[in-house]
Short mmCIF file of the C-alpha atoms (twelve columns), coordinates in Angstrom:
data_MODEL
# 
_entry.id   MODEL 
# 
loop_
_atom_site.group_PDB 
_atom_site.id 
_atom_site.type_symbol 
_atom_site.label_atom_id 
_atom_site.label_alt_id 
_atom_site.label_comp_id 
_atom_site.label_asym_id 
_atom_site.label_seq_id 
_atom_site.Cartn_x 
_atom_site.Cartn_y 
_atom_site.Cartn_z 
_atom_site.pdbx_PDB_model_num 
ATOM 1   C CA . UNK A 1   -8.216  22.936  -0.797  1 
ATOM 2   C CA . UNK A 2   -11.203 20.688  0.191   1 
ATOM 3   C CA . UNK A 3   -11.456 16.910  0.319   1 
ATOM 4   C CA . UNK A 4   -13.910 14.878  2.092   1 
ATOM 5   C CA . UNK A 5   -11.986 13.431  5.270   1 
ATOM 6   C CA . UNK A 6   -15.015 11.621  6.121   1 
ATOM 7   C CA . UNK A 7   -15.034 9.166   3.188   1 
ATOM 8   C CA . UNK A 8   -15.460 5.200   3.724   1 
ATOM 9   C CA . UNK A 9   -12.237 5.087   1.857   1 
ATOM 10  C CA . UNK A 10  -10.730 5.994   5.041   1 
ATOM 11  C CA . UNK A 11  -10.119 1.866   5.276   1 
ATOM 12  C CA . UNK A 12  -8.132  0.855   8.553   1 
ATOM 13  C CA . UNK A 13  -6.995  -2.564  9.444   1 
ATOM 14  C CA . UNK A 14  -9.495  -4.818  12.123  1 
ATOM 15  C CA . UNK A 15  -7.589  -8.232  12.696  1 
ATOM 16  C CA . UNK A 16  -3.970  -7.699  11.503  1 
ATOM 17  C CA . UNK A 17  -3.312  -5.508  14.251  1 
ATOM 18  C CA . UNK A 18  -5.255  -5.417  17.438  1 
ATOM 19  C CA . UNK A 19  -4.746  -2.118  18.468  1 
ATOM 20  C CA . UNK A 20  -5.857  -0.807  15.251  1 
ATOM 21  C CA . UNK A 21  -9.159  -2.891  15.343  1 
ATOM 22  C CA . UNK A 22  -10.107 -1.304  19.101  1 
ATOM 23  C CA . UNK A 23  -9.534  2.390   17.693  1 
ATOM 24  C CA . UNK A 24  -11.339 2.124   14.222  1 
ATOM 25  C CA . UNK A 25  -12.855 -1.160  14.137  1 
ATOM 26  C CA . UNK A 26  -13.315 -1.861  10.478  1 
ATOM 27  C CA . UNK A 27  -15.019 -4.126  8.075   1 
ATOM 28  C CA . UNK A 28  -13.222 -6.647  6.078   1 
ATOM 29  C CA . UNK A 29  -14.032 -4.734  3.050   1 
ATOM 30  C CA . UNK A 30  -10.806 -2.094  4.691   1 
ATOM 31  C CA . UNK A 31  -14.376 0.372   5.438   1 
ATOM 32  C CA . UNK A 32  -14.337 2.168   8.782   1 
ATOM 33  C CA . UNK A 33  -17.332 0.620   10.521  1 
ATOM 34  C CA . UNK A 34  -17.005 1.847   14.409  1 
ATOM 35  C CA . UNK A 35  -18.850 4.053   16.455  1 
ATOM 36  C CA . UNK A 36  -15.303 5.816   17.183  1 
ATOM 37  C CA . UNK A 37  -14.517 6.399   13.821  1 
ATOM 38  C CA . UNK A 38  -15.483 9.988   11.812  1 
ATOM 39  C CA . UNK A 39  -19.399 9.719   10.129  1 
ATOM 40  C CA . UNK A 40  -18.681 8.335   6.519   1 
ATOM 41  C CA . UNK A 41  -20.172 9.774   3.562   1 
ATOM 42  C CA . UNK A 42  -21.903 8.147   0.547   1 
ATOM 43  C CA . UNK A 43  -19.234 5.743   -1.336  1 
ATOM 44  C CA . UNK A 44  -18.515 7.461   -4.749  1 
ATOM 45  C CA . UNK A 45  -18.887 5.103   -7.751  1 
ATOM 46  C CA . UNK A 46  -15.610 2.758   -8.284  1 
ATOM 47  C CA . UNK A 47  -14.612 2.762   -11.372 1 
ATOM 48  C CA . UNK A 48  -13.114 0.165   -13.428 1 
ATOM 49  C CA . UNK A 49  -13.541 -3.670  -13.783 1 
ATOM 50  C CA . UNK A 50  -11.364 -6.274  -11.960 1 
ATOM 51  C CA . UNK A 51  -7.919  -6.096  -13.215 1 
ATOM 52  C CA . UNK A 52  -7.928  -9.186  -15.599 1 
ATOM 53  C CA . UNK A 53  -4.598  -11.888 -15.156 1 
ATOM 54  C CA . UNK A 54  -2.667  -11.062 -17.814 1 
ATOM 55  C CA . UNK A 55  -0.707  -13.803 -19.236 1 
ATOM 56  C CA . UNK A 56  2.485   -14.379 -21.473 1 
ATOM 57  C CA . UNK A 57  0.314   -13.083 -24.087 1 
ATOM 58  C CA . UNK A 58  -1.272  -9.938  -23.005 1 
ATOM 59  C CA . UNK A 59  2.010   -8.851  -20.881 1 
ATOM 60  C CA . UNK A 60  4.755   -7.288  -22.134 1 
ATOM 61  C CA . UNK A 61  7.643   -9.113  -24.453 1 
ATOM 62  C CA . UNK A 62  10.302  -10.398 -22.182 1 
ATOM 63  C CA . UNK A 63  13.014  -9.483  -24.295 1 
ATOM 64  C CA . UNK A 64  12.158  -5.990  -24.575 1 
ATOM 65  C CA . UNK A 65  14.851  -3.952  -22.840 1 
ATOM 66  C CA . UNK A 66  14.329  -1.807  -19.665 1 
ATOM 67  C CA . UNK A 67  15.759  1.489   -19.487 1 
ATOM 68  C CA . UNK A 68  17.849  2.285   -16.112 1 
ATOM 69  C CA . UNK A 69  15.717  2.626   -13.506 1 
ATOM 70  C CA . UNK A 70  12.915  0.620   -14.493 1 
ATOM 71  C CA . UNK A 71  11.403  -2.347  -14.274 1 
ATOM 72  C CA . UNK A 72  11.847  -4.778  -16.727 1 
ATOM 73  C CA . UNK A 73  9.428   -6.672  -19.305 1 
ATOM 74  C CA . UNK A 74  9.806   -9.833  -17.176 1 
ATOM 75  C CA . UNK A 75  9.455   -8.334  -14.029 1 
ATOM 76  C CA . UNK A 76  6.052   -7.070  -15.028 1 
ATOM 77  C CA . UNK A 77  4.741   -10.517 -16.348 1 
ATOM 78  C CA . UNK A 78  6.385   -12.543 -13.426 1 
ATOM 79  C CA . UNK A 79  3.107   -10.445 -11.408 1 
ATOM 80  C CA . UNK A 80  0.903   -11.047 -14.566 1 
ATOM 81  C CA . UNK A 81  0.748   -6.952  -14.858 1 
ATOM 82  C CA . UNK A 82  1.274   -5.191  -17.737 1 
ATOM 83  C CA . UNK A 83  3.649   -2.566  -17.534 1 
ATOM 84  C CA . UNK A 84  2.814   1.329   -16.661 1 
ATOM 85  C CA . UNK A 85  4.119   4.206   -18.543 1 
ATOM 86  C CA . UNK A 86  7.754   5.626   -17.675 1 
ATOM 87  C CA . UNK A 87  7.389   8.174   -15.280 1 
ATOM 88  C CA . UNK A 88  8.943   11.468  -16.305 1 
ATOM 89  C CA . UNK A 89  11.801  12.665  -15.086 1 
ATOM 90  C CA . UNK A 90  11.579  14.198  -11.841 1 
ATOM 91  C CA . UNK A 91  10.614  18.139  -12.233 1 
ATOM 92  C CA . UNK A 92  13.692  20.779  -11.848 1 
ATOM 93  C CA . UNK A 93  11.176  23.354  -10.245 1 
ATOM 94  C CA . UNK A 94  9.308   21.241  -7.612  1 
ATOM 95  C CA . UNK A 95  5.746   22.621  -7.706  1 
ATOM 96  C CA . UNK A 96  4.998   22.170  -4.022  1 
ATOM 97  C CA . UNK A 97  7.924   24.357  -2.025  1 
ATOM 98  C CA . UNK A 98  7.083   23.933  1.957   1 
ATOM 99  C CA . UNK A 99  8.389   26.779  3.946   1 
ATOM 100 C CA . UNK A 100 10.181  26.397  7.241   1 
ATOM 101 C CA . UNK A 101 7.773   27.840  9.596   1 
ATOM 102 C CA . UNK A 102 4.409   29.190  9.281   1 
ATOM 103 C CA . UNK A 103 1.139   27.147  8.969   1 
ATOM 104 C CA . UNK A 104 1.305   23.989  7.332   1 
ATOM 105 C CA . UNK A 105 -0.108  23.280  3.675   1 
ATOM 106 C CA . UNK A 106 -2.948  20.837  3.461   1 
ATOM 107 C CA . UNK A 107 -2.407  19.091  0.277   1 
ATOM 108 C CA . UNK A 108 -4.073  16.337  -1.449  1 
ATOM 109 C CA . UNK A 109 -2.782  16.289  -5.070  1 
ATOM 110 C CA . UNK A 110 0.465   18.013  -7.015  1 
ATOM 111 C CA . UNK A 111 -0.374  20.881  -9.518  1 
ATOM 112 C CA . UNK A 112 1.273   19.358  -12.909 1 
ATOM 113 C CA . UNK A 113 0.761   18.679  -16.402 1 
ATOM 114 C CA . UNK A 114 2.667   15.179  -15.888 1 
ATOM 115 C CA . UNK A 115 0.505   12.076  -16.257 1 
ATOM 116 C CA . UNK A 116 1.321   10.875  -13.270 1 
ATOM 117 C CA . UNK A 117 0.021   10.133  -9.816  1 
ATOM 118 C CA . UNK A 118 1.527   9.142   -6.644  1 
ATOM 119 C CA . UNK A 119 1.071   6.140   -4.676  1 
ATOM 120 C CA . UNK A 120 0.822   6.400   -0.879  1 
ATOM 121 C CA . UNK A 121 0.650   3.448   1.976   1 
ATOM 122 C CA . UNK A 122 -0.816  4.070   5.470   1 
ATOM 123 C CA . UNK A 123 -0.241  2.319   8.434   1 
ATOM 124 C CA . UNK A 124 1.993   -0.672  8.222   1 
ATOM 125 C CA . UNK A 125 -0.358  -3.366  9.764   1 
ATOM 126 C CA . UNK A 126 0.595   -6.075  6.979   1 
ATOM 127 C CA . UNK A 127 4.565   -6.911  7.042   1 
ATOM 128 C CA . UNK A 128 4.143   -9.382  3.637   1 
ATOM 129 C CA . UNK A 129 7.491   -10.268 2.794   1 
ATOM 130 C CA . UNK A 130 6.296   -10.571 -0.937  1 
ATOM 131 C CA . UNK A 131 5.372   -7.147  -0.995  1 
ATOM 132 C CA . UNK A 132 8.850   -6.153  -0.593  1 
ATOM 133 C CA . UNK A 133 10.146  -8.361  -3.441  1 
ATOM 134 C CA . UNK A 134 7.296   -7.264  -6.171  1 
ATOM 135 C CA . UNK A 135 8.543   -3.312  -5.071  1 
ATOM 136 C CA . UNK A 136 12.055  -4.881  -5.696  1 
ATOM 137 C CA . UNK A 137 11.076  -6.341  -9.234  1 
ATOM 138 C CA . UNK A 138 8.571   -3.356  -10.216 1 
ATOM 139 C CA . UNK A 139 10.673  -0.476  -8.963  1 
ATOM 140 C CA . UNK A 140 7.280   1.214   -8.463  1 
ATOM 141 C CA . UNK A 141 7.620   4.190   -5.844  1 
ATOM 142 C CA . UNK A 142 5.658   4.770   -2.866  1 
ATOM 143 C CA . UNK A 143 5.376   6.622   -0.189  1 
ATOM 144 C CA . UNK A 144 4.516   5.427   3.427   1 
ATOM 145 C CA . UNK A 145 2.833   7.019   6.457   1 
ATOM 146 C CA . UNK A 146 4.106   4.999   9.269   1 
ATOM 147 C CA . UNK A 147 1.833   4.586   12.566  1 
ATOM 148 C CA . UNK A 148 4.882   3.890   15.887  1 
ATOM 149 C CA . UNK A 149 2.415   1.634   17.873  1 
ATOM 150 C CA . UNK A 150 1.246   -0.582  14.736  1 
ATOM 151 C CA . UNK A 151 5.135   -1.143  13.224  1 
ATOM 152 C CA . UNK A 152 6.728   -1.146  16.179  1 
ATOM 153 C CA . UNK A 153 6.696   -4.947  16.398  1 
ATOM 154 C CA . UNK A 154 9.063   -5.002  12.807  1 
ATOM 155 C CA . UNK A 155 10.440  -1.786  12.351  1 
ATOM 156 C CA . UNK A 156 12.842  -3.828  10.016  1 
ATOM 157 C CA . UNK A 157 10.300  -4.904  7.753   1 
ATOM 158 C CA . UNK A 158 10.000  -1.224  6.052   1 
ATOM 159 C CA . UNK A 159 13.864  -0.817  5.911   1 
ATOM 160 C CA . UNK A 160 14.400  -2.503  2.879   1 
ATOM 161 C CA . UNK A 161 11.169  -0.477  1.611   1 
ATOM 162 C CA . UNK A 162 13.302  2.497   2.556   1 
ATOM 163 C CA . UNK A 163 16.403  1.552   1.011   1 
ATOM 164 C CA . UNK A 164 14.153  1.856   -2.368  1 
ATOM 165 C CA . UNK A 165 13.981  4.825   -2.308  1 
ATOM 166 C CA . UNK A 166 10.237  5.441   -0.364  1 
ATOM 167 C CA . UNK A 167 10.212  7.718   2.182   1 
ATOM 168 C CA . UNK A 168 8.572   7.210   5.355   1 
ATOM 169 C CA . UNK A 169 6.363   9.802   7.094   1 
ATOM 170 C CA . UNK A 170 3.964   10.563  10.065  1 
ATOM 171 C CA . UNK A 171 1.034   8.636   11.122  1 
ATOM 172 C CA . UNK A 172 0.659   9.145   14.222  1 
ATOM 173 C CA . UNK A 173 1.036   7.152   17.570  1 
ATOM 174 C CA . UNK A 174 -2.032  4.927   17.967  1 
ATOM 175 C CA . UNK A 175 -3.985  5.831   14.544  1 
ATOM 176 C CA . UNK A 176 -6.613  7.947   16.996  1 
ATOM 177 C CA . UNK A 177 -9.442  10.045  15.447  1 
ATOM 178 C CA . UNK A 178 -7.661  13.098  15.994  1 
ATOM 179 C CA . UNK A 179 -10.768 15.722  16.340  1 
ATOM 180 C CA . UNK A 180 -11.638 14.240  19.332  1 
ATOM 181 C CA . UNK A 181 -8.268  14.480  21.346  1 
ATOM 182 C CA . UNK A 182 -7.119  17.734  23.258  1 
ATOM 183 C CA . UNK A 183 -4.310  19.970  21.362  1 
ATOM 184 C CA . UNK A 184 -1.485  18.652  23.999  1 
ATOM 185 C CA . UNK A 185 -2.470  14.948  23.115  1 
ATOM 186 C CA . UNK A 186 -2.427  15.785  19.443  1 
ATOM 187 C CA . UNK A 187 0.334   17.084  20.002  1 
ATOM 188 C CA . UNK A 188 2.113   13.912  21.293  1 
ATOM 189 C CA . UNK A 189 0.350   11.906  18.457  1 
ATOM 190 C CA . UNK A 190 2.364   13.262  16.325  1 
ATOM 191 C CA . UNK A 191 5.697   14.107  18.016  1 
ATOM 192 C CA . UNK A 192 5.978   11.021  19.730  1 
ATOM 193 C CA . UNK A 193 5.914   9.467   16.181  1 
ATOM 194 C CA . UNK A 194 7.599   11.669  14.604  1 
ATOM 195 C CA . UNK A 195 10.849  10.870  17.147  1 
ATOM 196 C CA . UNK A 196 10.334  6.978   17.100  1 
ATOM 197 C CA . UNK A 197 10.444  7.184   13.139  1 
ATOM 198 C CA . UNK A 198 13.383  9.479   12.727  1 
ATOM 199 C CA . UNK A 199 15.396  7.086   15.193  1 
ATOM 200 C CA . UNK A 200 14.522  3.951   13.486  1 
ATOM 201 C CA . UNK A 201 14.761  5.528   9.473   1 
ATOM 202 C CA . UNK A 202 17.682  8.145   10.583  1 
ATOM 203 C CA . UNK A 203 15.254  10.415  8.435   1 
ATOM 204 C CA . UNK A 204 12.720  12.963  10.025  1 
ATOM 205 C CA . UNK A 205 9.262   12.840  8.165   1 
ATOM 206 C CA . UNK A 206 8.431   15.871  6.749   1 
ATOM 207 C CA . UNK A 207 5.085   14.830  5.552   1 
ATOM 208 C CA . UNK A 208 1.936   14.180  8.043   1 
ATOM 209 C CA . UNK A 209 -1.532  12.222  7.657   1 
ATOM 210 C CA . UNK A 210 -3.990  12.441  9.745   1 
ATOM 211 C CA . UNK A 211 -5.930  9.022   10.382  1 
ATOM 212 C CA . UNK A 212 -8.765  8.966   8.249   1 
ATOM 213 C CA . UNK A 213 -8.447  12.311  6.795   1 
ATOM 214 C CA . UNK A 214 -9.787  13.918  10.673  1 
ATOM 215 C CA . UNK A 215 -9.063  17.352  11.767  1 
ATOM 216 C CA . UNK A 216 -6.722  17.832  8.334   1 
ATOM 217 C CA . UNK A 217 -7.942  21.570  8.189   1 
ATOM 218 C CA . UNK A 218 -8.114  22.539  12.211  1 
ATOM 219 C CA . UNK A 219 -5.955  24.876  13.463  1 
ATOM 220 C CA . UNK A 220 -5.740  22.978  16.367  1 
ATOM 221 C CA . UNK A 221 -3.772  19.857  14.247  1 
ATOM 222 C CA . UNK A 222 -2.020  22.332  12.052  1 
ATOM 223 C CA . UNK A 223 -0.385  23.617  15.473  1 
ATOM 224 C CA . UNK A 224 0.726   20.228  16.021  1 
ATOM 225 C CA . UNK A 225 1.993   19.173  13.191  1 
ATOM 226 C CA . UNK A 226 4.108   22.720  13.076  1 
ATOM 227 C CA . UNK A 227 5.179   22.194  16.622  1 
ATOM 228 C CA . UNK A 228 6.650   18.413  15.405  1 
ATOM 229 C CA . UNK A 229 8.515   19.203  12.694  1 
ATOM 230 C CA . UNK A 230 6.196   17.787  9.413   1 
ATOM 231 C CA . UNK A 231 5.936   20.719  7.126   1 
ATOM 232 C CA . UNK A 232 2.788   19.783  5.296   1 
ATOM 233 C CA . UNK A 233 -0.708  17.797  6.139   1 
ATOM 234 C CA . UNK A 234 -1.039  14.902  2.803   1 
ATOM 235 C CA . UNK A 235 -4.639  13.290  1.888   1 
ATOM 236 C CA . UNK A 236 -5.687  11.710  -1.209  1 
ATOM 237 C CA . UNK A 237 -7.912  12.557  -4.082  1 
ATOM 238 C CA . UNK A 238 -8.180  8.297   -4.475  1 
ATOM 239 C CA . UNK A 239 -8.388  5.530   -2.451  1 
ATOM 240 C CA . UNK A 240 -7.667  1.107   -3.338  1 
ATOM 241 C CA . UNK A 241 -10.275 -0.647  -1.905  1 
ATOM 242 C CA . UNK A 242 -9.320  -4.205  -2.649  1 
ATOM 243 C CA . UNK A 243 -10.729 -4.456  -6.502  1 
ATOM 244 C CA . UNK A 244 -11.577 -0.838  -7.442  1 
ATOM 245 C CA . UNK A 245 -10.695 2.508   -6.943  1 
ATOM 246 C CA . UNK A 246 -13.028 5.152   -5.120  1 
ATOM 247 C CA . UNK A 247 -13.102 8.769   -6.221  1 
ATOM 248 C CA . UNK A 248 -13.404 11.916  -4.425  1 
ATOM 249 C CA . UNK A 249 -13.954 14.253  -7.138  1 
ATOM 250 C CA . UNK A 250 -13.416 13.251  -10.615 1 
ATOM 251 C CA . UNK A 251 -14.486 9.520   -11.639 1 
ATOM 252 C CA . UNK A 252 -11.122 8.770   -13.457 1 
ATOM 253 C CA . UNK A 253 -7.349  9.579   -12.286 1 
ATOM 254 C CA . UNK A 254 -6.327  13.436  -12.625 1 
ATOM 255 C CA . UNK A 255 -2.351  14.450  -13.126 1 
ATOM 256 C CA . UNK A 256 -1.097  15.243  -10.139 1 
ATOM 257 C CA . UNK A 257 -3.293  12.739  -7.889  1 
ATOM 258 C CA . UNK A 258 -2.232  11.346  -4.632  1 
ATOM 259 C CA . UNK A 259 -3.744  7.939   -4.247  1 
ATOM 260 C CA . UNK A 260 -4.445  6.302   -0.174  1 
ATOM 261 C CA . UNK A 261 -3.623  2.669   0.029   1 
ATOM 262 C CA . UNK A 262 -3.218  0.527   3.379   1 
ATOM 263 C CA . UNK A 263 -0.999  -2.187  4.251   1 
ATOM 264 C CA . UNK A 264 -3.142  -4.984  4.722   1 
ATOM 265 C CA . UNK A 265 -3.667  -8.605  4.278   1 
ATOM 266 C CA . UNK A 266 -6.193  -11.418 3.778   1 
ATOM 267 C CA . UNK A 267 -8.075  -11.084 6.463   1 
ATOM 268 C CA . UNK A 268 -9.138  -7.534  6.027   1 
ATOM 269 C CA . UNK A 269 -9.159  -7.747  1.906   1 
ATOM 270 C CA . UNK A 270 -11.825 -11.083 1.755   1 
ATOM 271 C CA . UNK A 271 -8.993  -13.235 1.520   1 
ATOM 272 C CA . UNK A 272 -6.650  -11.566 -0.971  1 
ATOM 273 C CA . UNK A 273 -2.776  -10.511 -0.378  1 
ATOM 274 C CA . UNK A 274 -1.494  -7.650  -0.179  1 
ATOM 275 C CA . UNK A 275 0.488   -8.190  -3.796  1 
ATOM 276 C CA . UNK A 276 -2.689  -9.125  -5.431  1 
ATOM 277 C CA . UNK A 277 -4.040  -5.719  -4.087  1 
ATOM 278 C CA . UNK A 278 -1.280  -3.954  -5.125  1 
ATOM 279 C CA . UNK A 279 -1.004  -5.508  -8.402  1 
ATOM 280 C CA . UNK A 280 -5.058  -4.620  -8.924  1 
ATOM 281 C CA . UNK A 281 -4.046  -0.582  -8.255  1 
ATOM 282 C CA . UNK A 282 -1.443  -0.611  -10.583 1 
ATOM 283 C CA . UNK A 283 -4.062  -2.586  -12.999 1 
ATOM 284 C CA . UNK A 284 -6.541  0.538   -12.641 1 
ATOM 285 C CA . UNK A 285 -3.813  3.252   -12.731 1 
ATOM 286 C CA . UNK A 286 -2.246  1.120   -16.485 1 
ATOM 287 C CA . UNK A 287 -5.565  1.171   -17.628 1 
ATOM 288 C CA . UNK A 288 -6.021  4.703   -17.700 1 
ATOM 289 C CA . UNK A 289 -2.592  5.655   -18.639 1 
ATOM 290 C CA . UNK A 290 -1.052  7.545   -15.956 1 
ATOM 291 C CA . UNK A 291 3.210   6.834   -14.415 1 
ATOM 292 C CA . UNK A 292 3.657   6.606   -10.773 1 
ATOM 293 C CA . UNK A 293 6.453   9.175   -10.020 1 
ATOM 294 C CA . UNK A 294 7.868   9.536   -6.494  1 
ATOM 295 C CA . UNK A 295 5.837   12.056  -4.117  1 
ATOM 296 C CA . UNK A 296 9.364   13.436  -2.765  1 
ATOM 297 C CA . UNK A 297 10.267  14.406  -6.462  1 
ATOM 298 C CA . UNK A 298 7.094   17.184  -6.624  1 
ATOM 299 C CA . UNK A 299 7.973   18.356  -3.420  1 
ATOM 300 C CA . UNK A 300 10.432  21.081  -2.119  1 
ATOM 301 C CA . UNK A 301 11.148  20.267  1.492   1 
ATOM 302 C CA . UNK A 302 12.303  23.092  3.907   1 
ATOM 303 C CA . UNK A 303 15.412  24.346  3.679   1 
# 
């Protein structure tokens, strides 16, 4: 399965988080600008318009009822969203069934005929306190690839996250270009997380991403990752960048898509939060119809 790991969605944060800034140096537009960082390719078109406010008038009626589960009418216009589509109900035959040993899968969308995609969020530079009450209110699932060195300063922040219902997985130690690092430092890239994340969550990750995509199809990294304990290697078909969406393939959302978002904040999103980002995702994935479903509910973890 291909995907280009070098894309200048691969946004990482440059002021919210020093550490971050000295290994990938990025742009305030979230694009990786360093000499360090992998060679990026030629942005794809973004498609879609700036998610419009919606007001009382355009969001949906208050007083319409929410079925369990899901987030009500008010909820949505209390973020001036309009509501997305129910997701369906989780699938009795996962269609992604990892294996206990054995080379890892590289995966970067689920093979269904739901309309739905998945929402994943890298990192954990930005701790906004707001983002954890619109997840509250919107009851939207994500999942999150955790970095030790960047959320080790508030591992509490992504409890309540947690207790949502979003998993958290591996993202390495120091968010390092992994191509250029020697199998046994790899190697502790991920393990090293990979223990500091199942201590904190009481939950090993079973799910790895590489820092900007790199190495995803090495054997080297695959050894790793088996060697750790993830059972499969995650990218992204999409990625937020701020306003718009960027597209690897297709220009519009496929079923099945996994979509890359950071945590970030103001000062690497030209002065937006990390709700309004948010909220502008879930504008672009409403507009074209699709559910968010829960990445763990496509996936058969081993054994």
């Amino acid at each position: 399965m291909k995907t280009n790991t070098r894309s200048r969605a691969l946004a990482c944060s440059a002021g919210a988080f020093a550490l971050l800034a000295a290994v990938s140096g990025c742009s305030s537009s979230g694009a990786a600008s360093s000499p360090g960082a992998p060679p990026q390719s030629s942005a794809p078109t973004a498609a879609g318009a700036d998610a419009p406010s919606a007001d009382a008038s355009s969001a949906p009626s208050a007083s319409a009822p929410a079925a369990a589960g899901q987030a009500s009418a008010a909820a949505w216009a209390k973020w001036n969203l309009k509501a997305l589509p129910p997701a369906p109900a989780a699938p009795a035959d996962k269609p992604v069934k990892l294996t206990k040993t054995g080379t890892v899968p590289v995966i970067d969308h689920i093979q269904t005929a739901d309309k739905v995609v998945f929402v994943t969020i890298d990192d954990g530079a930005e701790k906004d306190p707001k983002f954890v009450q619109m997840l509250t209110d919107l009851k939207v699932p994500i999942t999150m690839f955790l970095t030790k060195d960047i959320v080790k300063n508030d591992y509490g922040y992504f409890k309540p996250l947690q207790a949502l219902g979003n998993s958290i997985q591996n993202h390495t130690v120091t968010h390092p270009v992994m191509s250029k690092l020697t199998p046994d430092k790899q190697k502790s890239e991920v393990c090293d997380d990979q223990a500091a994340l199942t201590q904190q969550y009481g939950t090993a990750p079973y799910l790895f991403r590489p820092p900007f995509g790199d190495g995803a199809h090495t054997p080297s990294l695959n050894n790793a990752v088996q060697q750790c304990g993830p059972r499969a290697i995650v990218l992204w078909k999409e990625s937020m960048q701020i306003h718009d969406m960027q597209y690897q393939g297709a220009k519009t959302l496929q079923p099945g898509d996994i979509i890359l978002a950071h945590f970030r904040g103001p000062s690497e999103l030209k002065g937006e939060t990390m709700t309004e980002m948010f909220g502008e995702l879930l504008s672009r994935i409403q507009e074209q119809g699709y559910a968010v479903a829960r990445l763990d509910d496509y996936i058969q973890a081993a054994g």
